[in-house]
Coordinates of C-alpha atoms and ligand atoms in Angstrom, one line a residue:
X127 CA 123.9 135.9 134.0
X128 CA 120.1 136.2 133.8
X129 CA 118.6 138.9 131.8
X130 CA 115.0 139.8 130.9
X131 CA 113.8 137.4 128.3
X132 CA 110.8 136.3 126.5
X133 CA 111.7 132.7 127.2
X134 CA 108.8 131.4 129.5
X135 CA 109.6 130.4 133.0
X136 CA 109.7 126.6 132.3
X137 CA 111.9 127.3 129.2
X138 CA 114.4 129.3 131.2
X139 CA 114.3 126.7 133.9
X140 CA 115.0 124.2 131.4
X141 CA 117.9 126.1 129.8
X142 CA 119.4 126.8 133.1
X143 CA 119.4 123.1 134.1
X144 CA 120.7 121.9 130.6
X145 CA 123.7 124.4 130.9
X146 CA 124.3 123.6 134.5
X147 CA 123.9 127.0 135.5
X148 CA 122.4 127.7 139.0
X149 CA 119.0 129.3 138.6
X150 CA 118.7 132.6 140.5
X151 CA 115.6 133.4 142.2
X152 CA 113.4 135.9 140.6
X153 CA 114.0 134.6 136.9
X154 CA 110.3 135.1 135.9
X155 CA 110.4 138.6 135.7
X156 CA 114.2 139.2 135.3
X157 CA 114.6 142.6 136.5
X158 CA 112.0 143.0 139.0
X159 CA 113.9 141.9 142.2
X160 CA 117.2 142.9 143.6
X161 CA 118.8 139.6 142.8
X162 CA 117.6 139.4 139.3
X163 CA 118.4 143.0 138.6
X164 CA 121.9 142.5 140.0
X165 CA 122.4 139.1 137.9
X166 CA 121.7 141.3 134.9
X167 CA 124.7 143.4 135.7
X168 CA 126.9 140.2 136.5
X169 CA 126.5 140.6 140.3
X170 CA 124.8 139.2 143.1
X171 CA 122.7 140.7 145.7
X172 CA 122.6 139.2 149.0
X173 CA 121.6 139.4 152.6
X174 CA 122.8 138.4 156.0
X175 CA 120.3 135.8 157.3
X176 CA 119.5 134.4 160.6
X177 CA 118.4 130.9 161.1
X178 CA 116.0 131.6 163.9
X179 CA 113.8 133.7 161.3
X180 CA 113.5 130.8 158.8
X181 CA 110.2 129.8 160.5
X182 CA 108.7 133.4 159.7
X183 CA 106.9 133.3 156.5
X184 CA 107.2 137.0 155.4
X185 CA 110.9 137.0 156.2
X186 CA 111.2 133.8 154.2
X187 CA 109.2 135.0 151.2
X188 CA 111.3 138.4 151.2
X189 CA 114.5 136.5 151.4
X190 CA 113.4 134.1 148.4
X191 CA 112.0 136.5 146.2
X192 CA 114.7 139.4 146.4
X193 CA 118.0 138.0 147.2
X194 CA 120.4 135.5 145.4
X195 CA 123.0 135.2 147.9
X196 CA 122.9 134.6 151.8
X197 CA 125.7 135.2 154.5
X198 CA 124.9 133.6 157.9
X199 CA 124.8 136.5 160.4
X200 CA 126.2 134.7 163.2
X201 CA 125.8 131.0 162.7
X202 CA 129.2 130.3 161.0
X203 CA 131.2 132.2 163.6
X204 CA 133.7 130.4 165.8
X205 CA 131.5 130.6 169.0
X206 CA 128.7 129.0 166.9
X207 CA 130.5 126.2 165.1
X208 CA 133.3 125.4 167.6
X209 CA 132.2 126.4 171.2
X210 CA 134.2 123.4 172.7
X211 CA 137.7 122.6 171.1
X212 CA 137.4 120.3 168.2
X213 CA 133.6 119.7 168.6
X214 CA 132.0 121.1 165.8
X215 CA 128.1 122.1 165.6
X216 CA 126.8 123.3 162.2
X217 CA 123.0 122.8 162.6
X218 CA 122.0 126.4 162.4
X219 CA 124.6 127.3 159.5
X220 CA 123.6 124.1 157.8
X221 CA 120.0 125.3 157.9
X222 CA 120.8 128.6 156.1
X223 CA 122.8 126.8 153.6
X224 CA 120.3 124.1 152.7
X225 CA 117.8 126.9 152.4
X226 CA 119.8 129.0 150.1
X227 CA 120.8 126.0 148.1
X228 CA 117.2 125.0 147.6
X229 CA 116.4 128.4 146.2
X230 CA 119.5 128.6 144.0
X231 CA 121.3 131.4 146.2
X232 CA 125.1 131.4 146.6
X233 CA 126.3 131.4 150.1
X234 CA 129.0 133.7 151.7
X235 CA 131.0 132.4 154.6
X236 CA 131.4 134.4 157.6
X237 CA 133.7 134.2 159.2
X238 CA 136.7 131.9 160.3
X239 CA 139.3 133.9 162.1
X240 CA 137.9 136.9 164.2
X241 CA 138.6 138.3 167.5
X242 CA 134.9 138.7 168.3
X243 CA 132.4 135.8 169.1
X244 CA 135.4 133.9 169.9
X245 CA 135.0 131.1 172.6
X246 CA 136.9 131.8 175.7
X247 CA 139.1 128.7 175.3
X248 CA 140.9 130.0 172.4
X249 CA 142.3 132.8 174.4
X250 CA 143.9 130.4 177.0
X251 CA 145.8 128.4 174.5
X252 CA 149.7 128.8 174.2
X253 CA 151.4 129.9 171.0
X254 CA 151.8 126.3 169.2
X255 CA 148.4 125.1 170.4
X256 CA 146.7 128.2 169.3
X257 CA 148.4 127.8 165.7
X258 CA 147.0 124.2 165.7
X259 CA 143.6 125.3 166.8
X260 CA 143.4 128.1 164.2
X261 CA 144.4 126.0 161.5
X262 CA 142.1 123.0 162.5
X263 CA 139.3 125.4 162.9
X264 CA 139.7 126.9 159.4
X265 CA 140.1 123.2 157.8
X266 CA 137.2 121.7 159.7
X267 CA 134.7 124.3 159.0
X268 CA 135.9 124.8 155.2
X269 CA 135.9 121.2 154.6
X270 CA 132.3 120.8 156.1
X271 CA 131.2 123.6 153.6
X272 CA 133.5 122.5 150.6
X273 CA 131.8 123.4 147.3
X274 CA 129.0 125.2 149.0
X275 CA 130.7 128.7 149.5
X276 CA 131.4 131.2 146.9
X277 CA 133.7 133.5 149.1
X278 CA 134.9 133.1 152.7
X279 CA 135.7 135.9 155.1
X280 CA 138.9 134.1 156.0
X281 CA 140.1 136.9 158.4
X282 CA 137.8 139.6 159.8
X283 CA 138.5 142.8 161.2
X284 CA 142.4 142.5 162.1
X285 CA 143.3 146.1 161.9
X286 CA 142.6 148.9 164.5
X287 CA 140.5 152.1 163.9
X288 CA 142.3 155.2 163.8
X289 CA 145.5 156.6 162.3
X290 CA 147.8 154.0 163.4
X291 CA 147.4 151.5 160.7
X292 CA 148.2 148.8 163.4
X293 CA 146.8 145.4 163.9
X294 CA 144.2 144.9 166.4
X295 CA 145.1 143.1 169.6
X296 CA 143.6 139.6 169.5
X297 CA 144.7 136.2 170.7
X298 CA 145.9 135.5 167.2
X299 CA 147.7 138.9 166.8
X300 CA 149.1 138.7 170.2
X301 CA 150.5 135.2 170.2
X302 CA 151.1 134.5 166.5
X303 CA 152.1 137.9 165.4
X304 CA 151.5 139.5 162.0
X305 CA 152.2 136.2 160.2
X306 CA 148.6 135.0 161.5
X307 CA 146.7 136.4 158.6
X308 CA 148.9 135.0 156.0
X309 CA 148.9 131.5 157.6
X310 CA 145.1 131.6 157.8
X311 CA 144.8 132.4 154.1
X312 CA 147.2 129.6 153.2
X313 CA 145.5 127.1 155.3
X314 CA 142.2 128.4 153.7
X315 CA 143.5 127.8 150.1
X316 CA 144.4 124.2 151.0
X317 CA 141.0 123.4 152.6
X318 CA 138.7 124.5 149.8
X319 CA 140.8 125.7 146.6
X320 CA 137.6 126.6 144.8
X321 CA 136.3 129.2 147.4
X322 CA 137.2 132.8 146.9
X323 CA 139.2 134.0 150.0
X324 CA 138.5 137.5 151.3
X325 CA 139.9 139.7 154.0
X326 CA 136.9 141.6 155.5
X327 CA 136.6 144.9 157.6
X328 CA 134.7 148.1 158.5
X329 CA 135.8 151.7 158.4
X330 CA 137.9 150.8 155.4
X331 CA 135.3 152.1 153.0
X332 CA 137.1 155.3 151.9
X333 CA 140.9 156.1 151.7
X334 CA 142.0 156.3 155.3
X335 CA 144.9 155.0 157.7
X336 CA 143.0 151.8 158.3
X337 CA 142.3 151.1 154.6
X338 CA 145.7 152.0 153.6
X339 CA 147.1 149.5 156.1
X340 CA 144.8 146.6 154.5
X341 CA 145.6 148.1 151.2
X342 CA 149.4 147.5 151.9
X343 CA 148.8 144.1 153.2
X344 CA 147.0 143.1 150.2
X345 CA 149.6 144.5 147.9
X346 CA 152.3 142.6 149.8
X347 CA 150.2 139.3 149.7
X348 CA 149.7 139.7 145.8
X349 CA 153.6 140.4 145.5
X350 CA 154.6 137.3 147.5
X351 CA 152.0 134.9 146.0
X352 CA 150.0 134.5 149.5
X353 CA 146.6 133.4 148.4
X354 CA 144.0 136.3 148.6
X355 CA 141.1 136.6 146.2
X356 CA 138.8 139.4 147.6
X357 CA 138.6 142.2 150.0
X358 CA 135.3 142.9 151.9
X359 CA 134.2 146.2 152.6
X360 CA 131.3 145.9 155.3
X361 CA 129.9 149.4 154.6
X362 CA 128.0 150.1 157.9
X363 CA 127.0 153.8 157.4
X364 CA 125.3 156.3 159.6
X365 CA 125.3 160.1 159.9
X366 CA 128.5 160.0 161.9
X367 CA 130.2 157.7 159.3
X368 CA 128.5 158.6 155.8
X369 CA 129.4 157.0 152.5
X370 CA 132.8 158.5 151.8
X371 CA 133.1 160.6 148.8
X372 CA 136.0 158.4 147.5
X373 CA 134.3 155.2 148.0
X374 CA 134.3 154.1 144.5
X375 CA 138.0 155.2 144.2
X376 CA 138.7 153.1 147.3
X377 CA 137.0 150.0 145.8
X378 CA 139.0 150.7 142.4
X379 CA 142.5 150.9 144.0
X380 CA 142.0 147.4 145.6
X381 CA 140.6 146.1 142.5
X382 CA 143.6 147.3 140.6
X383 CA 145.8 145.2 143.0
X384 CA 144.2 142.1 141.4
X385 CA 141.7 141.1 143.9
X386 CA 137.8 141.1 143.6
X387 CA 135.9 143.6 145.9
X388 CA 132.5 142.8 147.5
X389 CA 130.3 145.0 149.7
X390 CA 129.7 142.5 152.6
X391 CA 127.5 144.1 155.3
X392 CA 125.9 147.2 153.9
X393 CA 123.3 149.1 156.0
X394 CA 122.8 152.7 156.2
X395 CA 120.9 154.4 159.1
X396 CA 118.2 156.8 158.2
X397 CA 115.0 157.1 156.2
X398 CA 113.3 158.5 153.1
X399 CA 115.1 160.1 150.3
X400 CA 118.3 160.7 152.2
X401 CA 118.8 157.0 153.0
X402 CA 117.7 156.1 149.4
X403 CA 120.2 158.4 147.8
X404 CA 123.1 156.9 150.0
X405 CA 122.1 153.3 149.0
X406 CA 121.9 154.4 145.4
X407 CA 125.4 155.8 145.4
X408 CA 126.8 152.6 147.0
X409 CA 125.3 150.7 144.3
X410 CA 126.4 152.9 141.4
X411 CA 130.0 152.8 143.0
X412 CA 130.1 148.9 142.9
X413 CA 128.7 148.9 139.4
X414 CA 131.5 151.4 138.3
X415 CA 134.1 149.0 139.5
X416 CA 134.1 145.9 137.1
X417 CA 135.7 143.7 139.9
X418 CA 133.1 144.6 142.4
X419 CA 131.2 141.3 142.2
X420 CA 128.4 141.7 144.5
X421 CA 126.6 143.4 147.4
X422 CA 125.1 142.0 150.7
X423 CA 123.0 144.0 152.8
X424 CA 123.4 143.1 156.8
X425 CA 119.8 141.9 157.3
X426 CA 116.4 141.3 155.5
X427 CA 114.2 143.8 157.7
X428 CA 114.8 146.8 159.8
X429 CA 113.1 145.0 162.7
X430 CA 116.1 142.4 162.9
X431 CA 119.0 144.6 162.2
X432 CA 121.8 144.7 164.7
X433 CA 121.0 148.5 164.9
X434 CA 117.3 148.3 164.4
X435 CA 116.5 151.7 165.9
X436 CA 118.6 153.3 163.0
X437 CA 116.2 151.7 160.4
X438 CA 119.0 150.8 158.1
X439 CA 117.7 148.3 155.8
X440 CA 115.7 148.0 152.6
X441 CA 112.6 146.6 153.9
X442 CA 110.7 148.0 157.1
X443 CA 109.5 146.0 160.1
X444 CA 106.5 145.0 158.1
X445 CA 108.6 143.8 155.1
X446 CA 107.3 146.7 153.0
X447 CA 109.9 148.1 150.4
X448 CA 111.3 151.3 151.5
X449 CA 112.3 154.2 149.3
X450 CA 115.9 152.6 149.7
X451 CA 114.8 149.6 148.1
X452 CA 113.5 151.4 145.0
X453 CA 116.7 153.3 144.8
X454 CA 118.6 150.1 144.9
X455 CA 116.4 148.3 142.4
X456 CA 116.6 151.4 140.1
X457 CA 120.5 151.8 140.3
X458 CA 120.7 148.1 139.4
X459 CA 118.6 148.7 136.2
X460 CA 115.5 147.1 137.5
X461 CA 112.1 148.3 137.9
X462 CA 109.3 147.5 140.4
X463 CA 106.1 145.9 139.0
X464 CA 103.5 148.7 139.1
X465 CA 106.1 151.1 139.9
X466 CA 106.4 152.5 136.3
X467 CA 109.9 153.1 135.0
X468 CA 111.9 152.0 138.0
X469 CA 110.3 154.3 140.4
X470 CA 108.3 153.1 143.2
X471 CA 105.2 153.9 143.9
X472 CA 104.8 154.1 147.4
X473 CA 105.3 152.3 150.8
X474 CA 103.3 151.9 153.8
X475 CA 104.2 151.3 157.3
X476 CA 102.0 150.6 160.5
X477 CA 102.6 151.7 163.9
X478 CA 100.2 151.1 167.1
X479 CA 99.1 154.2 168.7
X480 CA 97.0 154.7 171.9
X481 CA 95.7 151.5 173.6
X482 CA 92.6 151.0 175.9
X483 CA 91.5 147.5 177.2
X484 CA 88.7 147.1 174.5
X485 CA 90.3 148.9 171.6
X486 CA 93.5 150.4 169.9
X487 CA 94.3 153.2 167.3
X488 CA 96.6 152.2 164.4
X489 CA 98.5 154.7 162.1
X490 CA 99.6 154.0 158.6
X491 CA 102.3 156.0 157.1
X492 CA 102.4 156.3 153.3
X493 CA 105.6 157.3 151.6
X494 CA 106.1 158.0 147.9
X495 CA 109.1 156.4 146.2
X496 CA 111.7 158.1 144.3
X497 CA 109.2 159.8 142.2
X498 CA 106.2 162.0 143.0
X499 CA 102.8 160.3 143.0
X500 CA 99.4 161.5 142.2
X501 CA 97.4 159.2 144.2
X502 CA 97.6 156.1 146.5
X503 CA 95.9 153.1 147.9
X504 CA 96.4 150.4 150.2
X505 CA 94.7 147.8 152.6
X506 CA 94.4 147.1 156.1
X507 CA 93.3 143.8 157.3
X508 CA 92.0 142.9 160.6
X509 CA 91.8 139.7 162.4
X510 CA 88.2 138.5 163.1
X511 CA 86.4 139.0 165.5
X512 CA 88.3 142.4 165.6
X513 CA 86.3 145.3 163.7
X514 CA 87.5 148.7 162.7
X515 CA 85.1 151.2 164.3
X516 CA 86.5 154.5 163.1
X517 CA 88.9 156.1 160.6
X518 CA 90.3 159.5 160.0
X519 CA 92.3 161.1 157.3
X520 CA 91.3 158.7 154.6
X521 CA 88.5 157.3 152.7
X522 CA 87.7 153.7 153.4
X523 CA 85.7 151.1 151.5
X524 CA 85.2 147.4 152.8
X525 CA 85.0 143.9 151.5
X526 CA 82.1 141.8 152.3
X527 CA 83.8 140.2 155.5
X528 CA 84.4 143.8 156.9
X529 CA 87.7 142.7 158.0
X530 CA 89.6 144.0 154.8
X531 CA 89.6 148.0 154.4
X532 CA 90.8 149.5 151.3
X533 CA 92.0 153.1 152.1
X534 CA 92.4 155.9 149.6
X535 CA 93.4 159.5 150.3
X536 CA 90.9 162.2 151.4
X537 CA 90.8 164.3 148.4
X538 CA 94.1 165.0 146.8
X539 CA 96.5 162.0 147.1
X540 CA 99.6 163.6 145.6
X541 CA 103.0 163.2 147.5
X542 CA 106.4 164.6 146.4
X543 CA 109.2 162.0 145.9
X544 CA 109.9 160.6 149.5
X545 CA 107.1 162.5 151.1
X546 CA 104.7 160.9 153.5
X547 CA 101.2 161.1 154.8
X548 CA 99.3 159.0 157.2
X549 CA 95.6 157.8 158.0
X550 CA 94.4 156.4 161.2
X551 CA 91.8 154.0 162.6
X552 CA 90.3 152.4 165.7
X553 CA 90.4 148.7 166.2
X554 CA 87.7 147.2 168.6
X555 CA 89.9 144.1 170.0
X556 CA 86.8 141.9 170.7
X557 CA 89.2 139.8 172.6
X558 CA 91.9 139.7 169.9
X559 CA 94.9 141.9 170.1
X560 CA 96.6 141.0 166.9
X561 CA 98.3 143.8 164.9
X562 CA 96.6 144.7 161.5
X563 CA 98.3 143.5 158.4
X564 CA 98.9 146.0 155.6
X565 CA 98.7 145.1 151.9
X566 CA 101.1 146.7 149.6
X567 CA 100.7 150.2 148.4
X568 CA 99.8 151.3 145.1
X569 CA 100.3 154.6 143.5
X570 CA 99.4 156.4 140.2
Ligands
G3I137 O1 121.3 134.2 170.3 C1 121.5 134.8 171.7 C2 120.2 134.8 172.5 O2 119.8 133.4 172.7 C3 120.4 135.8 173.7 O3 119.1 135.7 174.3 C4 120.5 137.1 173.2 C5 120.7 137.9 174.6 O4 122.1 138.4 174.9 O5 121.7 137.1 172.3 C6 121.7 136.4 171.4 O6 122.9 136.4 170.5 C7 123.2 137.7 169.9 C8 123.4 137.3 168.7 O7 123.8 138.7 167.9 C9 122.1 136.9 167.8 O8 121.0 137.9 167.8 C10 124.5 138.3 170.7 O9 124.2 138.5 172.0 C11 125.0 139.5 170.0 O10 126.0 139.9 170.2 C12 125.0 139.3 168.5 O11 125.3 140.1 167.8 C13 126.0 140.2 166.4 C14 127.3 140.9 166.4 O12 127.8 140.6 165.0 C15 128.2 140.5 167.5 O13 129.5 140.9 167.2 C16 124.7 140.9 165.5 O14 123.6 139.8 165.4 C17 125.7 140.7 164.0 O15 124.9 141.4 163.2 C18 127.0 141.3 164.1 O16 127.8 141.3 162.7 C19 128.9 141.9 162.7 C20 129.7 141.2 161.7 O17 129.7 139.8 162.1 C21 131.0 141.7 161.6 N1 131.0 143.1 161.3 C22 130.3 143.9 162.2 C23 128.8 143.4 162.3 C24 127.8 144.2 163.1 O18 128.3 144.3 164.4

């Protein structure tokens, strides 16, 4: 567990190395990042990671600064690692694992047995062959990552939605029957006895027919000694499927069966204070359940989310911290540098407006965090030879190059918690169409 300390960064690194503890990212200021604040509460705070974004500098710096656990978003799925029978390709997943390890992050394994992203050859096998193929897949993938994965989603989404509580049809269910889940867990335990073995699903976040069915399975596994260590609650929320009122109670009843619970794919569609409030409720529920060992959000930035149009994550498309970020950090007991007492200051986001052959208009939206602010300032940097030729609804000043504009409000800059304002400007392209880059937003 890493907590705020007066030991200098080098001293802390030495202590961690000497005690064999893996250093978590963000130890220099223990409670100013999601990972370090969660570590202060004995939890991890992770994100889904896509290998093809690891070349994008702001993606990587946000990942490395804020998170201390990573889940490959697609790279460990069956169609990625065993597209052809018994021919394993680990390149993209290995890239994520090595990156995570080099930054001291833990890795969640996702996922071994799932009906989706399953190569078609699996569905063509007869029963005996399918059993061999399933066990071979689990064994080979887990052995490849032995010692590197803290928790594996051994079986993913095996139950139907709705009121039936029945198993979902899949090649595994249809040919091997209900026992495939137990068999998968037993094989997994043999392959890497140190990894925590999880069952993972969605729409199981509150008490309902589907979560009852999973609950009954876990209770049965514990009673019969079938190896299972954790249950993952994906927690994909939106207005049609909000955070359930009995979320914490549901996590607790699973924990009471003697398994850890993890929030494994959290994202909440929305914006502003409503989204921030929901995120805060999820974090508080996890912290209130002692066996809730960590939270993973399903992506770093809204722009790469599997449901990007719902802007469900903690960083916007320009990697600005959203009000939801501040709410999470605050709920974890952390505080933003410059944010004052755990409230964020403000966030900024950019959008392109009208465009002509020689110029375009840009709009920056400034949003207050979890508390009201009295004033704000941010910067807009354009790429030479671009020039900003006009501005509105703000008071600009310029650096000597003329490329960096510092923008302050016109008159009163106060904003209520979660409230927004915007300013605009015209960029003369001069042959360059690059988007302006925003600095961070500072509030007082
Ligand atoms: O990589 C290919 C690309 O080469 C191709 O051009 C493009 C066009 O089709 O597709 C790309 O692959 C996509 C892949 O994401 C990577 O972006 C797939 O089509 C797309 O189906 C896949 O979606 C993933 C989805 O699982 C598939 O079921 C999402 O990224 C991923 O976030 C999502 O994650 C799931 C969890 O594993 C389980 N729980 C639900 C969750 C959300 O659906």
